[in-house]
Every structure is written in structure tokens, then in C-alpha cells.
Tab-separated table of C-alpha atoms in Angstrom:
chain	number	residue	atom	x	y	z
A	1	MET	CA	-47.749	5.343	80.106
A	2	ALA	CA	-50.610	3.937	78.010
A	3	PRO	CA	-53.051	1.748	80.005
A	4	SER	CA	-52.832	-0.932	77.315
A	5	LEU	CA	-49.071	-1.240	77.834
A	6	ARG	CA	-49.586	-1.501	81.585
A	7	LEU	CA	-52.043	-4.344	81.089
A	8	LEU	CA	-49.718	-6.109	78.683
A	9	LEU	CA	-46.769	-5.833	81.045
A	10	LEU	CA	-48.989	-7.017	83.884
A	11	PHE	CA	-49.944	-10.160	82.011
A	12	MET	CA	-46.352	-10.913	81.016
A	13	LEU	CA	-45.192	-10.478	84.603
A	14	LEU	CA	-48.060	-12.605	85.907
A	15	LEU	CA	-46.860	-15.395	83.653
A	16	ASN	CA	-43.499	-15.053	85.390
A	17	ASP	CA	-45.033	-14.794	88.869
A	18	THR	CA	-43.599	-17.628	90.935
A	19	SER	CA	-44.811	-16.514	94.340
A	20	SER	CA	-46.203	-19.970	95.052
A	21	ILE	CA	-42.859	-21.640	94.303
A	22	PRO	CA	-40.432	-22.154	97.207
A	23	ASN	CA	-37.699	-19.510	97.346
A	24	SER	CA	-35.106	-22.273	97.234
A	25	ALA	CA	-36.094	-23.298	93.730
A	26	PRO	CA	-35.041	-20.676	91.129
A	27	LYS	CA	-34.335	-23.457	88.626
A	28	ARG	CA	-37.870	-24.726	89.181
A	29	SER	CA	-39.172	-21.290	88.228
A	30	TYR	CA	-37.120	-21.277	85.025
A	31	ASP	CA	-38.264	-24.795	84.123
A	32	MET	CA	-41.886	-23.796	84.642
A	33	MET	CA	-41.538	-20.846	82.280
A	34	GLN	CA	-40.065	-23.114	79.614
A	35	GLY	CA	-43.019	-25.434	80.096
A	36	VAL	CA	-45.488	-22.562	79.740
A	37	ASP	CA	-43.744	-21.466	76.510
A	38	CYS	CA	-44.091	-24.982	75.133
A	39	VAL	CA	-47.787	-25.311	75.998
A	40	GLY	CA	-48.499	-21.879	74.555
A	41	CYS	CA	-46.749	-22.764	71.319
A	42	VAL	CA	-48.534	-26.101	70.895
A	43	LEU	CA	-51.870	-24.448	71.621
A	44	VAL	CA	-51.414	-21.602	69.120
A	45	VAL	CA	-49.969	-23.784	66.364
A	46	SER	CA	-52.827	-26.282	66.812
A	47	VAL	CA	-55.435	-23.527	66.595
A	48	VAL	CA	-53.830	-22.111	63.429
A	49	GLU	CA	-53.772	-25.565	61.841
A	50	GLN	CA	-57.421	-26.147	62.727
A	51	LEU	CA	-58.494	-22.721	61.451
A	52	ALA	CA	-56.932	-23.583	58.083
A	53	GLN	CA	-58.800	-26.883	58.123
A	54	ILE	CA	-62.180	-25.366	59.059
A	55	HIS	CA	-62.039	-22.469	56.597
A	56	ASN	CA	-60.283	-24.437	53.854
A	57	SER	CA	-57.593	-21.774	53.751
A	58	THR	CA	-53.812	-21.604	53.669
A	59	VAL	CA	-51.846	-21.648	56.906
A	60	LYS	CA	-50.782	-18.046	56.288
A	61	GLU	CA	-54.425	-16.974	55.971
A	62	ALA	CA	-55.298	-18.904	59.142
A	63	LEU	CA	-52.525	-17.165	61.077
A	64	GLU	CA	-53.747	-13.765	59.888
A	65	ARG	CA	-57.320	-14.738	60.759
A	66	LEU	CA	-56.299	-15.581	64.341
A	67	CYS	CA	-54.503	-12.248	64.759
A	68	ASN	CA	-57.498	-10.354	63.387
A	69	TYR	CA	-59.769	-12.004	65.949
A	70	LEU	CA	-57.786	-10.449	68.809
A	71	PRO	CA	-58.932	-7.114	70.272
A	72	ASP	CA	-57.031	-3.862	69.712
A	73	LYS	CA	-57.592	-2.756	73.321
A	74	LEU	CA	-54.384	-4.344	74.563
A	75	GLN	CA	-52.583	-3.859	71.253
A	76	LEU	CA	-52.881	-7.626	71.010
A	77	GLN	CA	-53.390	-7.590	67.260
A	78	GLY	CA	-50.118	-5.761	66.723
A	79	ILE	CA	-48.290	-8.102	69.082
A	80	CYS	CA	-49.776	-11.113	67.326
A	81	PHE	CA	-48.624	-9.859	63.929
A	82	LEU	CA	-45.151	-9.119	65.365
A	83	ILE	CA	-44.871	-12.665	66.690
A	84	ALA	CA	-46.163	-13.931	63.338
A	85	GLU	CA	-43.320	-12.053	61.637
A	86	LEU	CA	-40.795	-13.863	63.843
A	87	TYR	CA	-42.232	-17.373	63.931
A	88	GLY	CA	-44.788	-17.333	61.120
A	89	PRO	CA	-42.558	-18.326	58.188
A	90	SER	CA	-41.308	-21.417	60.005
A	91	ILE	CA	-44.762	-22.363	61.320
A	92	ILE	CA	-46.276	-22.000	57.848
A	93	LYS	CA	-43.597	-24.123	56.169
A	94	LEU	CA	-43.772	-26.826	58.838
A	95	LEU	CA	-47.557	-27.117	58.895
A	96	GLU	CA	-47.687	-27.168	55.109
A	97	SER	CA	-45.150	-30.020	55.286
A	98	LYS	CA	-47.665	-31.915	57.488
A	99	PHE	CA	-45.735	-31.770	60.765
A	100	ASN	CA	-47.959	-31.649	63.861
A	101	ALA	CA	-47.814	-28.951	66.544
A	102	ASP	CA	-45.448	-30.958	68.777
A	103	VAL	CA	-42.864	-31.255	66.015
A	104	VAL	CA	-43.334	-27.620	64.977
A	105	CYS	CA	-42.739	-26.289	68.482
A	106	HIS	CA	-39.649	-28.437	69.038
A	107	SER	CA	-38.322	-27.308	65.673
A	108	ILE	CA	-38.623	-23.615	66.529
A	109	HIS	CA	-37.158	-24.281	70.008
A	110	LEU	CA	-40.173	-23.245	72.084
A	111	CYS	CA	-40.391	-26.849	73.270
A	112	LYS	CA	-37.130	-28.460	74.344
A	113	GLN	CA	-36.173	-31.976	75.339
A	114	LYS	CA	-33.501	-31.847	78.015
A	115	ALA	CA	-30.791	-34.453	78.283
A	116	GLY	CA	-31.996	-37.431	80.249
A	117	GLN	CA	-35.589	-36.188	80.281
A	118	PRO	CA	-38.564	-37.795	78.517
A	119	LEU	CA	-39.957	-36.378	75.303
A	120	CYS	CA	-43.033	-34.252	76.044
A	121	HIS	CA	-45.806	-34.363	73.466
A	122	VAL	CA	-49.579	-33.997	73.486
A	123	TYR	CA	-50.314	-35.587	70.112
A	124	ASN	CA	-49.471	-39.145	69.130
A	125	LEU	CA	-45.886	-39.463	67.984
A	126	PRO	CA	-45.276	-39.209	64.219
A	127	LYS	CA	-44.945	-42.467	62.293
A	128	VAL	CA	-41.280	-41.819	61.581
A	129	GLU	CA	-38.731	-41.915	64.401
A	130	TRP	CA	-38.870	-38.700	66.482
A	131	ASN	CA	-35.254	-37.581	66.023
A	132	GLU	CA	-35.570	-38.113	62.291
A	133	ALA	CA	-38.773	-36.040	62.255
A	134	ILE	CA	-37.033	-33.196	64.104
A	135	LYS	CA	-34.028	-33.248	61.776
A	136	LYS	CA	-36.328	-33.182	58.775
A	137	SER	CA	-38.445	-30.374	60.211
A	138	GLU	CA	-35.404	-28.255	61.101
A	139	ARG	CA	-34.309	-28.432	57.475
A	140	VAL	CA	-37.686	-26.938	56.584
A	141	ALA	CA	-37.842	-24.301	59.353
A	142	THR	CA	-36.144	-20.916	59.293
A	143	THR	CA	-34.592	-21.260	62.726
A	144	GLN	CA	-31.479	-19.088	62.917
A	145	ILE	CA	-33.269	-15.950	64.141
A	146	LEU	CA	-35.378	-18.074	66.488
A	147	LYS	CA	-32.304	-19.646	68.093
A	148	ASN	CA	-31.187	-16.160	69.104
A	149	MET	CA	-34.491	-15.243	70.769
A	150	ASP	CA	-33.334	-16.592	74.164
A	151	ARG	CA	-30.473	-14.079	74.136
A	152	LEU	CA	-32.746	-11.057	73.956
A	153	PRO	CA	-32.988	-9.007	77.179
A	154	GLY	CA	-36.145	-9.209	79.264
A	155	ILE	CA	-38.708	-6.498	78.626
A	156	CYS	CA	-38.271	-5.112	82.143
A	157	SER	CA	-34.575	-4.516	81.553
A	158	LEU	CA	-35.433	-1.743	79.092
A	159	PRO	CA	-34.691	1.665	80.696
A	160	LEU	CA	-38.105	3.168	79.893
A	161	LEU	CA	-39.964	0.277	81.513
A	162	LYS	CA	-37.926	-0.461	84.652
A	163	LYS	CA	-39.959	1.753	86.992
A	164	LEU	CA	-43.294	0.626	85.584
A	165	CYS	CA	-42.282	-3.034	85.905
A	166	ALA	CA	-41.220	-2.447	89.513
A	167	LYS	CA	-44.618	-0.911	90.300
A	168	ILE	CA	-46.479	-3.780	88.649
A	169	LYS	CA	-44.333	-6.394	90.432
A	170	SER	CA	-45.141	-4.696	93.739
A	171	PHE	CA	-48.835	-4.764	92.835
A	172	ILE	CA	-48.653	-8.488	92.038
A	173	LYS	CA	-46.919	-9.244	95.329
A	174	ARG	CA	-49.294	-7.196	97.514
A	175	HIS	CA	-52.553	-8.201	95.778
A	176	LEU	CA	-53.985	-4.709	96.278
A	177	PRO	CA	-55.797	-2.538	93.701
A	178	TYR	CA	-53.381	-1.133	91.146
A	179	GLU	CA	-55.359	2.124	91.052
A	180	ASP	CA	-56.288	3.253	94.570
A	181	PHE	CA	-55.861	6.986	94.926
A	182	ASP	CA	-56.654	7.297	98.639
A	183	GLY	CA	-54.913	4.110	99.811
A	184	ASP	CA	-57.943	2.525	101.520
A	185	LYS	CA	-57.544	-0.781	99.562
A	186	PHE	CA	-60.641	-0.113	97.442
A	187	SER	CA	-60.855	1.164	93.883
A	188	ILE	CA	-63.228	2.753	91.386
A	189	PHE	CA	-61.861	0.537	88.592
A	190	PRO	CA	-63.034	-3.057	88.087
A	191	THR	CA	-59.910	-4.983	87.096
A	192	LEU	CA	-56.320	-5.035	88.372
A	193	ARG	CA	-57.585	-6.130	91.802
A	194	GLY	CA	-60.270	-3.430	91.719
A	195	TYR	CA	-63.976	-3.823	92.419
A	196	ASP	CA	-64.225	-7.151	90.605
A	197	TRP	CA	-62.333	-8.363	93.690
A	198	ARG	CA	-63.615	-6.097	96.486
A	199	GLY	CA	-66.475	-3.639	96.861
A	200	LYS	CA	-66.417	-0.544	94.669
A	201	ASP	CA	-65.155	2.604	96.365
A	202	CYS	CA	-67.624	5.486	96.165
A	203	ASN	CA	-65.073	8.199	96.954
A	204	ASP	CA	-61.503	7.402	95.966
A	205	GLY	CA	-60.325	10.741	97.275
A	206	ASP	CA	-61.217	10.053	100.911
A	207	ALA	CA	-59.612	7.123	102.758
A	208	SER	CA	-62.349	7.202	105.415
A	209	VAL	CA	-64.997	6.301	102.826
A	210	TYR	CA	-65.089	2.652	101.676
A	211	PRO	CA	-67.364	-0.431	101.685
A	212	GLY	CA	-67.770	-2.276	104.982
A	213	ARG	CA	-67.222	0.500	107.510
A	214	ARG	CA	-69.752	1.429	110.140
A	215	PRO	CA	-71.675	4.525	109.053
A	216	ASP	CA	-70.302	7.891	110.116
A	217	ASN	CA	-73.063	9.635	112.103
A	218	TRP	CA	-75.545	7.280	110.441
A	219	ASP	CA	-74.459	8.686	107.078
A	220	ALA	CA	-76.726	11.674	107.518
A	221	HIS	CA	-74.485	13.823	105.310
A	222	GLY	CA	-72.749	11.332	103.023
A	223	ASP	CA	-72.368	7.667	102.102
A	224	SER	CA	-69.349	6.701	104.192
A	225	ASN	CA	-69.782	2.924	103.647
A	226	CYS	CA	-70.745	2.985	99.955
A	227	ASN	CA	-73.927	0.941	100.388
A	228	GLY	CA	-76.011	3.619	98.692
A	229	ILE	CA	-78.000	4.471	101.836
A	230	TRP	CA	-77.476	7.979	103.187
A	231	GLY	CA	-79.252	11.238	103.915
A	232	VAL	CA	-82.127	12.145	106.240
A	233	ASP	CA	-85.837	11.407	105.881
A	234	PRO	CA	-87.426	14.892	105.733
A	235	LYS	CA	-90.627	13.568	107.288
A	236	ASP	CA	-89.122	12.690	110.662
A	237	GLY	CA	-85.477	13.809	110.512
A	238	ILE	CA	-84.157	10.262	111.029
A	239	PRO	CA	-81.157	9.258	108.831
A	240	TYR	CA	-82.069	6.552	106.312
A	241	GLU	CA	-79.115	4.403	107.382
A	242	GLN	CA	-80.381	4.414	110.961
A	243	LYS	CA	-83.949	3.753	109.852
A	244	PHE	CA	-83.141	0.842	107.535
A	245	CYS	CA	-79.947	-0.682	108.988
A	246	ASN	CA	-79.977	-0.149	112.746
A	247	GLY	CA	-80.359	-3.524	114.478
A	248	THR	CA	-80.062	-5.553	111.249
A	249	GLN	CA	-76.529	-6.752	112.086
A	250	PRO	CA	-74.850	-5.980	108.742
A	251	LYS	CA	-71.934	-8.251	107.903
A	252	GLY	CA	-69.476	-8.311	105.036
A	253	ILE	CA	-68.218	-11.430	103.311
A	254	ILE	CA	-64.516	-12.126	102.810
A	255	LEU	CA	-62.973	-15.047	100.946
A	256	LEU	CA	-59.453	-16.305	101.619
A	257	GLY	CA	-59.047	-18.626	98.700
A	258	ASP	CA	-57.180	-20.134	95.782
A	259	SER	CA	-57.922	-20.336	92.054
A	260	ALA	CA	-61.263	-22.042	92.736
A	261	GLY	CA	-62.379	-19.152	94.932
A	262	ALA	CA	-61.002	-16.596	92.459
A	263	HIS	CA	-62.961	-18.425	89.743
A	264	PHE	CA	-60.018	-19.179	87.435
A	265	HIS	CA	-61.339	-19.993	84.002
A	266	ILE	CA	-60.053	-20.200	80.428
A	267	PRO	CA	-63.134	-20.002	78.183
A	268	PRO	CA	-63.180	-23.057	75.892
A	269	GLU	CA	-64.085	-20.848	72.921
A	270	TRP	CA	-60.571	-19.351	73.131
A	271	ILE	CA	-59.054	-22.705	72.182
A	272	THR	CA	-61.837	-24.221	70.077
A	273	ALA	CA	-61.122	-23.308	66.483
A	274	SER	CA	-64.726	-23.698	65.364
A	275	LYS	CA	-65.853	-21.118	67.943
A	276	LEU	CA	-63.126	-18.521	67.471
A	277	SER	CA	-64.353	-15.052	66.567
A	278	VAL	CA	-63.887	-11.391	67.409
A	279	GLU	CA	-66.702	-11.762	69.937
A	280	ALA	CA	-65.086	-14.814	71.552
A	281	PHE	CA	-62.002	-12.748	72.400
A	282	SER	CA	-63.862	-9.562	73.366
A	283	ASN	CA	-63.282	-10.167	77.103
A	284	LEU	CA	-59.613	-11.075	76.714
A	285	PRO	CA	-58.151	-7.762	77.997
A	286	GLU	CA	-60.296	-7.847	81.147
A	287	ALA	CA	-59.386	-11.499	81.727
A	288	PHE	CA	-55.674	-10.679	81.445
A	289	ALA	CA	-56.074	-7.798	83.893
A	290	ASN	CA	-57.778	-10.171	86.342
A	291	GLU	CA	-55.066	-12.850	86.131
A	292	LEU	CA	-57.438	-15.123	84.143
A	293	ASP	CA	-59.735	-15.124	87.180
A	294	TRP	CA	-63.391	-14.072	87.171
A	295	PRO	CA	-64.153	-13.188	90.830
A	296	GLN	CA	-67.112	-11.074	89.748
A	297	PHE	CA	-68.843	-14.366	88.873
A	298	SER	CA	-67.558	-16.534	91.739
A	299	SER	CA	-69.751	-18.547	94.080
A	300	THR	CA	-68.612	-16.569	97.129
A	301	THR	CA	-68.166	-12.915	96.123
A	302	GLY	CA	-69.713	-12.807	92.637
A	303	PHE	CA	-72.001	-9.842	92.045
A	304	LEU	CA	-72.717	-9.693	88.301
A	305	ARG	CA	-75.984	-11.205	87.203
A	306	SER	CA	-74.652	-13.155	84.249
A	307	THR	CA	-71.667	-15.410	84.053
A	308	ILE	CA	-69.521	-17.804	82.095
A	309	GLY	CA	-71.126	-21.185	82.394
A	310	GLY	CA	-74.214	-20.299	84.428
A	311	TRP	CA	-76.124	-17.792	86.516
A	312	THR	CA	-74.369	-16.118	89.438
A	313	ASP	CA	-75.914	-17.022	92.791
A	314	SER	CA	-73.129	-16.154	95.196
A	315	LEU	CA	-73.077	-16.077	98.966
A	316	TYR	CA	-72.552	-12.323	98.756
A	317	LEU	CA	-75.706	-11.841	96.664
A	318	ARG	CA	-77.707	-14.011	99.047
A	319	LEU	CA	-76.425	-12.003	102.009
A	320	GLN	CA	-77.232	-8.793	100.178
A	321	ARG	CA	-80.771	-9.956	99.412
A	322	ARG	CA	-81.326	-10.646	103.112
A	323	ASN	CA	-79.949	-7.262	104.111
A	324	ARG	CA	-79.550	-4.432	101.612
A	325	CYS	CA	-77.221	-2.696	104.086
A	326	ASN	CA	-74.512	-5.224	103.059
A	327	HIS	CA	-74.298	-3.724	99.561
A	328	ARG	CA	-70.704	-3.738	98.194
A	329	ASP	CA	-69.282	-5.316	101.353
A	330	TYR	CA	-67.325	-8.189	99.789
A	331	GLN	CA	-63.652	-9.031	99.371
A	332	SER	CA	-62.096	-11.837	97.359
A	333	ILE	CA	-58.667	-12.212	98.940
A	334	SER	CA	-57.666	-15.088	96.719
A	335	LYS	CA	-55.082	-15.999	94.116
A	336	ASN	CA	-54.083	-18.773	91.774
A	337	GLY	CA	-51.779	-21.074	93.730
A	338	GLY	CA	-53.098	-20.009	97.131
A	339	SER	CA	-52.326	-22.494	99.904
A	340	SER	CA	-52.046	-22.590	103.673
A	341	GLY	CA	-48.316	-21.992	103.278
A	342	ASN	CA	-48.615	-18.676	101.407
A	343	ILE	CA	-51.982	-17.400	102.608
A	344	MET	CA	-50.389	-15.073	105.167
A	345	ASP	CA	-48.843	-13.026	102.354
A	346	LEU	CA	-52.319	-12.763	100.881
A	347	VAL	CA	-54.415	-12.125	104.000
A	348	LYS	CA	-52.450	-8.972	104.776
A	349	SER	CA	-54.155	-7.338	101.817
A	350	MET	CA	-57.522	-7.725	103.581
A	351	ALA	CA	-59.227	-4.430	104.427
A	352	ARG	CA	-60.878	-4.575	107.861
A	353	ASN	CA	-60.505	-2.290	110.862
A	354	GLN	CA	-61.533	-3.561	114.273
A	355	GLN	CA	-62.471	-0.116	115.539
A	356	VAL	CA	-64.580	1.342	112.726
A	357	ASP	CA	-65.711	-1.489	110.431
A	358	GLN	CA	-68.645	-3.887	110.426
A	359	PRO	CA	-68.150	-7.560	111.355
A	360	ALA	CA	-67.493	-10.013	108.539
A	361	VAL	CA	-68.016	-13.656	107.684
A	362	VAL	CA	-64.664	-15.003	106.470
A	363	PHE	CA	-64.399	-18.180	104.398
A	364	TYR	CA	-61.015	-19.877	104.695
A	365	GLU	CA	-61.309	-21.878	101.496
A	366	LEU	CA	-58.017	-23.427	100.381
A	367	ILE	CA	-59.292	-26.572	98.769
A	368	GLY	CA	-56.392	-28.106	96.871
A	369	ASN	CA	-52.968	-26.511	96.602
A	370	ASP	CA	-51.644	-28.013	99.820
A	371	VAL	CA	-51.640	-31.343	98.011
A	372	CYS	CA	-51.402	-30.048	94.435
A	373	ASN	CA	-48.122	-29.234	92.728
A	374	GLY	CA	-46.305	-29.930	89.484
A	375	TYR	CA	-43.257	-31.672	90.899
A	376	PRO	CA	-42.539	-35.206	89.605
A	377	ASP	CA	-42.103	-36.337	93.227
A	378	THR	CA	-45.380	-34.662	94.087
A	379	VAL	CA	-45.972	-36.371	97.452
A	380	GLU	CA	-42.722	-35.017	98.859
A	381	HIS	CA	-43.886	-31.454	98.170
A	382	MET	CA	-47.350	-31.746	99.707
A	383	THR	CA	-48.066	-29.883	102.939
A	384	ARG	CA	-47.783	-32.138	105.993
A	385	PRO	CA	-50.889	-32.292	108.200
A	386	GLU	CA	-49.102	-30.779	111.199
A	387	GLU	CA	-47.717	-28.001	108.985
A	388	MET	CA	-51.134	-27.260	107.538
A	389	ARG	CA	-52.597	-27.054	111.041
A	390	SER	CA	-49.843	-24.663	112.085
A	391	ASN	CA	-50.413	-22.515	108.998
A	392	ALA	CA	-54.153	-22.379	109.621
A	393	LEU	CA	-53.697	-21.406	113.281
A	394	GLN	CA	-51.281	-18.652	112.310
A	395	THR	CA	-53.868	-17.252	109.906
A	396	LEU	CA	-56.638	-17.530	112.489
A	397	HIS	CA	-54.542	-15.645	115.053
A	398	TYR	CA	-53.952	-12.887	112.511
A	399	LEU	CA	-57.671	-12.694	111.677
A	400	ASN	CA	-58.489	-12.533	115.377
A	401	SER	CA	-56.282	-9.458	115.655
A	402	ARG	CA	-57.895	-7.722	112.678
A	403	LEU	CA	-61.580	-8.631	112.481
A	404	PRO	CA	-64.208	-6.596	114.357
A	405	ARG	CA	-66.129	-8.200	117.214
A	406	GLY	CA	-69.010	-10.337	115.969
A	407	SER	CA	-67.101	-11.713	112.968
A	408	HIS	CA	-67.005	-15.416	112.103
A	409	VAL	CA	-64.510	-17.629	110.275
A	410	ILE	CA	-65.700	-20.703	108.384
A	411	LEU	CA	-63.035	-23.222	107.393
A	412	ILE	CA	-63.629	-25.253	104.214
A	413	GLY	CA	-61.729	-28.547	103.943
A	414	LEU	CA	-59.855	-29.949	100.985
A	415	ALA	CA	-61.938	-31.047	98.036
A	416	ASP	CA	-61.662	-34.605	96.761
A	417	GLY	CA	-60.048	-33.915	93.399
A	418	ARG	CA	-60.374	-37.454	92.108
A	419	PHE	CA	-63.507	-36.353	90.284
A	420	LEU	CA	-61.272	-34.556	87.741
A	421	TRP	CA	-59.842	-37.814	86.424
A	422	ASP	CA	-62.972	-39.854	86.940
A	423	ASN	CA	-65.143	-37.504	84.889
A	424	LEU	CA	-62.757	-36.060	82.321
A	425	HIS	CA	-59.866	-38.373	81.467
A	426	ASN	CA	-61.557	-40.012	78.456
A	427	GLN	CA	-63.293	-36.838	77.264
A	428	TYR	CA	-61.864	-34.750	74.450
A	429	TYR	CA	-60.179	-31.524	75.477
A	430	PRO	CA	-61.559	-28.493	73.529
A	431	LEU	CA	-58.364	-28.356	71.449
A	432	GLY	CA	-58.896	-31.987	70.444
A	433	GLN	CA	-62.615	-31.965	69.722
A	434	LEU	CA	-62.353	-31.154	66.008
A	435	ASN	CA	-60.166	-34.123	65.076
A	436	LYS	CA	-60.770	-36.275	68.155
A	437	ASP	CA	-57.045	-36.367	68.881
A	438	ILE	CA	-56.469	-34.883	72.375
A	439	THR	CA	-58.143	-36.269	75.489
A	440	TYR	CA	-57.804	-34.827	78.976
A	441	GLU	CA	-55.597	-37.818	79.826
A	442	GLN	CA	-53.192	-36.809	77.045
A	443	LEU	CA	-53.264	-33.210	78.263
A	444	TYR	CA	-52.568	-34.206	81.881
A	445	THR	CA	-49.652	-36.408	80.774
A	446	PHE	CA	-48.236	-33.577	78.634
A	447	LEU	CA	-48.416	-31.090	81.514
A	448	SER	CA	-46.859	-33.587	83.921
A	449	CYS	CA	-44.005	-34.249	81.516
A	450	LEU	CA	-43.336	-30.491	81.333
A	451	GLN	CA	-43.602	-30.329	85.145
A	452	ILE	CA	-46.355	-27.709	85.032
A	453	ASN	CA	-49.324	-29.932	85.829
A	454	PRO	CA	-51.260	-27.911	88.440
A	455	CYS	CA	-52.000	-31.104	90.348
A	456	ASN	CA	-49.916	-34.180	89.650
A	457	GLY	CA	-51.623	-35.980	92.520
A	458	TRP	CA	-55.125	-35.895	91.053
A	459	MET	CA	-54.573	-35.187	87.336
A	460	SER	CA	-52.741	-38.454	86.852
A	461	SER	CA	-53.383	-41.887	85.360
A	462	ASN	CA	-51.876	-43.403	88.538
A	463	GLY	CA	-54.938	-44.478	90.532
A	464	THR	CA	-52.886	-45.250	93.640
A	465	LEU	CA	-51.431	-41.749	93.597
A	466	ARG	CA	-54.889	-40.191	93.174
A	467	ASN	CA	-56.211	-42.126	96.150
A	468	LEU	CA	-53.165	-41.301	98.267
A	469	THR	CA	-53.504	-37.589	97.476
A	470	SER	CA	-57.094	-37.612	98.719
A	471	ALA	CA	-56.196	-39.642	101.798
A	472	LEU	CA	-53.143	-37.769	103.032
A	473	LEU	CA	-54.852	-34.820	104.676
A	474	ARG	CA	-58.043	-36.656	105.543
A	475	SER	CA	-57.108	-39.786	107.419
A	476	GLY	CA	-53.531	-39.260	108.583
A	477	THR	CA	-52.088	-41.643	105.983
A	478	SER	CA	-48.378	-42.099	106.497
A	479	TRP	CA	-46.247	-39.747	104.413
A	480	GLU	CA	-43.714	-42.512	104.062
A	481	GLU	CA	-46.104	-44.493	101.856
A	482	SER	CA	-45.076	-44.399	98.231
A	483	PRO	CA	-47.640	-44.031	95.416
A	484	GLY	CA	-46.821	-47.519	94.248
A	485	SER	CA	-47.208	-49.256	97.623
């Protein structure tokens, strides 16, 4: 199976990954996917409209321009042109008729208003009454084929892809390297939970060779711990590992984290029409394969010397500078949506052996998802303080049974997420910078309406709710308090 197809399937399945959603809420999962479809549509249609505006071109030319910007590596260009064949005629007609992206996406049924639910929109409502605008737009759009799209079978129901989808779903659930030939939880490939996430394996054919283990016979005959130090000094017959590392107390660094620790990031140039280019999308395949995370640049386990938005100065690099024997001994055991309630599923992917590995410094860094969720009644779905304590103790007991003697665990408390609203709400979101028409407040409201806001408690115009969210796990505020009290 072509690697590009594997990556594409991975990304599609990641979009459907609902591992952080309670098992009792299958409808919630379905609603979230509908919300993601709507946001994706509004984003793409807005970018196409802005590209036409910037380059003084037709909408059709702008759509083709966007597809041509995408890399071939993941066959993304071909997929873009296929989608353009399905939706393009309607999008072109609607934009040329001066309907905005909200109206376009409702007209082609990628955004849907459910009975009894509010109308979700990111732009200001059109001057004419909404229902009239939709009726008018549907007369313009070619919608019959689009109405049947929901009836198509899922891609993983296709006979040729069932086994591959099952393997990828297992990979997503276990958070282990997709390509790991010797099964030691380390890989020679960077993405798909490879060495962007944990130290690079130096022998993927031998499960006893991996980053972080104590050297085998001082690595006189081979590099068993992948730190690049092995062999014997011919002058005195002493192994280099013994000479340089003995008594230096090498320690690895392990992060148990969420999207902040994994360094989740959507580059603004992907959604800023004036900055779109082939170069802007050059890292798109790697970003997809890393779940839109950039752990290789993170503040804890980052190891690359250049980064998106600044220079990498991670805790791992600082530890490595102090002791070269720590080379490659890092693990980012983190995921988007990580919380105290689901961290046990994640921590089991950690690679550490009490008998043969070096000690490690573990950062338990779950800074928001215990109070962040997209539910309208967000407070009711926040982790209770006693539950969070129980979850943390369970994780600590597990770590105590797995970490070598001399290891340490550092617990990082919840961040105060009120800074998101305080600093961003009146700023223009990248998609709204060209025409000054979308602020972060509008974006937050749109996501909340679709019930996919990653943090209704902090990304909200309700100041009382923002304060309550910060107070709940800090000062023992009563959970019976309502946001409006």
C-alpha cells in the first residue's frame, strides 16, 4: 500500500478519532464530525473567495490556484481537484452571486441547522432574512449530487482498505510508532509517532537497542542506548561510554501531556490568503502525519534547532547540553485532548524498563482539558477535584511500578486560560485579517454554536464562566454554582 495513502487514511481517521469523548456519547461524536465538516467548509470557501479578491481572478481560477498550492506527496492535489469537481460548480455559482461562506456551506449541506438549534455562522448575517437567503442560494447551487453525499459508504468499509484502516485505528489508539520493526516502541522514521515524538532508534532490528537504556557492557562493542557514544579508547582500553558517562547520572525526559505539550499548531499561513503558496503548504504532509502536532519543536521534548514561531530551547536540549550522555533520551507521551481521565490509556505507551533503563524525569503536564470541553453545559462535564486527584494518583502508582529507581515526577498544574479571551477576543483571526470581518470572539462563538469549541469555559464571552472555570480546580469552588450566579 502506498505510503501516501496510509498518511491520507491516517489523517481522515484522526479527524474521526473520538477517544477523548465519553463512551456513552456516540451522538456527541457524530455531532462533532458535522461541526468539523462545517468549519472546514467555511474555511476553504473563505480562502477561495479571498484568493479571487487578492489576485483579481475568477472564483474558478482561485479554486484551481488553491489546489495547485497543495503538495503532491499525499496526493492532496488530486484529492483537492476531486472535491472541486463535486462541490466546485455550486461554490463558484454561489460566490459569484455574492453569497458569503456561511450561506454557501449551508446551501451545499456541509453546515446544517438542526431543529430547535441556533443558527451557526462566523460572518455577520446577510442583510436579507436568513431563510430567504438560503432559499435563494439553493436555487443557484447544484445540490442534488451533494444531497446524496451522506449516503456514500465510509472509506474504511471498502474491502481493499478494511485491514489497513484497522491497523491505523490500532495505531491511533495505542499511540505507538506506526513503523517499529523490532517492537521496542522506538522508530527510525520521524512522523507517525516516530522519532519526532521519542528518541530515534539506532537499530530497528534489535529490540534490546533503543534510547534510554543503560549501556550494555559500557557499549564497548556497539551503541546499545543510541546516544552515539560507544567503542573503546585504544590508548587505555577503557570504553568511551564508561569514560564519559560513568558517574554523570544520565536521565531521560518524558512528557505526559495534552495538545500544549504536543505543540499543536495550525500555521496561520495555511488560512491567510495573502500568504498562501506552494512553500506555505510544503510541511502539510508531515503535519498530517503528526496529528497537527509539532513535538519536535515543543518546549519539553523539542530537538530541532528551528521552529514555527521561535527558536527551540526545550528542557530536553538543556538536559542534553548539561550531559551529552542523554542524547536521544526523550519521549513525548502526549495527545490532543489529553486529560487526567484518559492519561492512563496514553501512559501505557511509555517505554521504560525498571531493570535495564536509565532513570527519567517525568513531567505530568495536563494543563487544561480537565476543565475544557465543547459541551454547551460545559461545567457539568468538567473533572471534579476529587476525581482529578484520584486520576493523578492512579497514574503516579503506575509510574512508580514502571520507572527505574532515581526517577522523578514533576506535576504541572492547570494553566489559567483566561488569557486567551483577554488577549485575543478583539483581534482579527487570520481568516478575517484581509477584510477585517472575523475576530477571535466571532470564531469562539461559531465553534461554541457548533459544539466543537475546544474550551467553552475560557473561549467564551461570558466573563463569569471564564472566572468559574479558572476557580473550580484551584480554590474548591462549589460545583453547584452556575455560571450566571
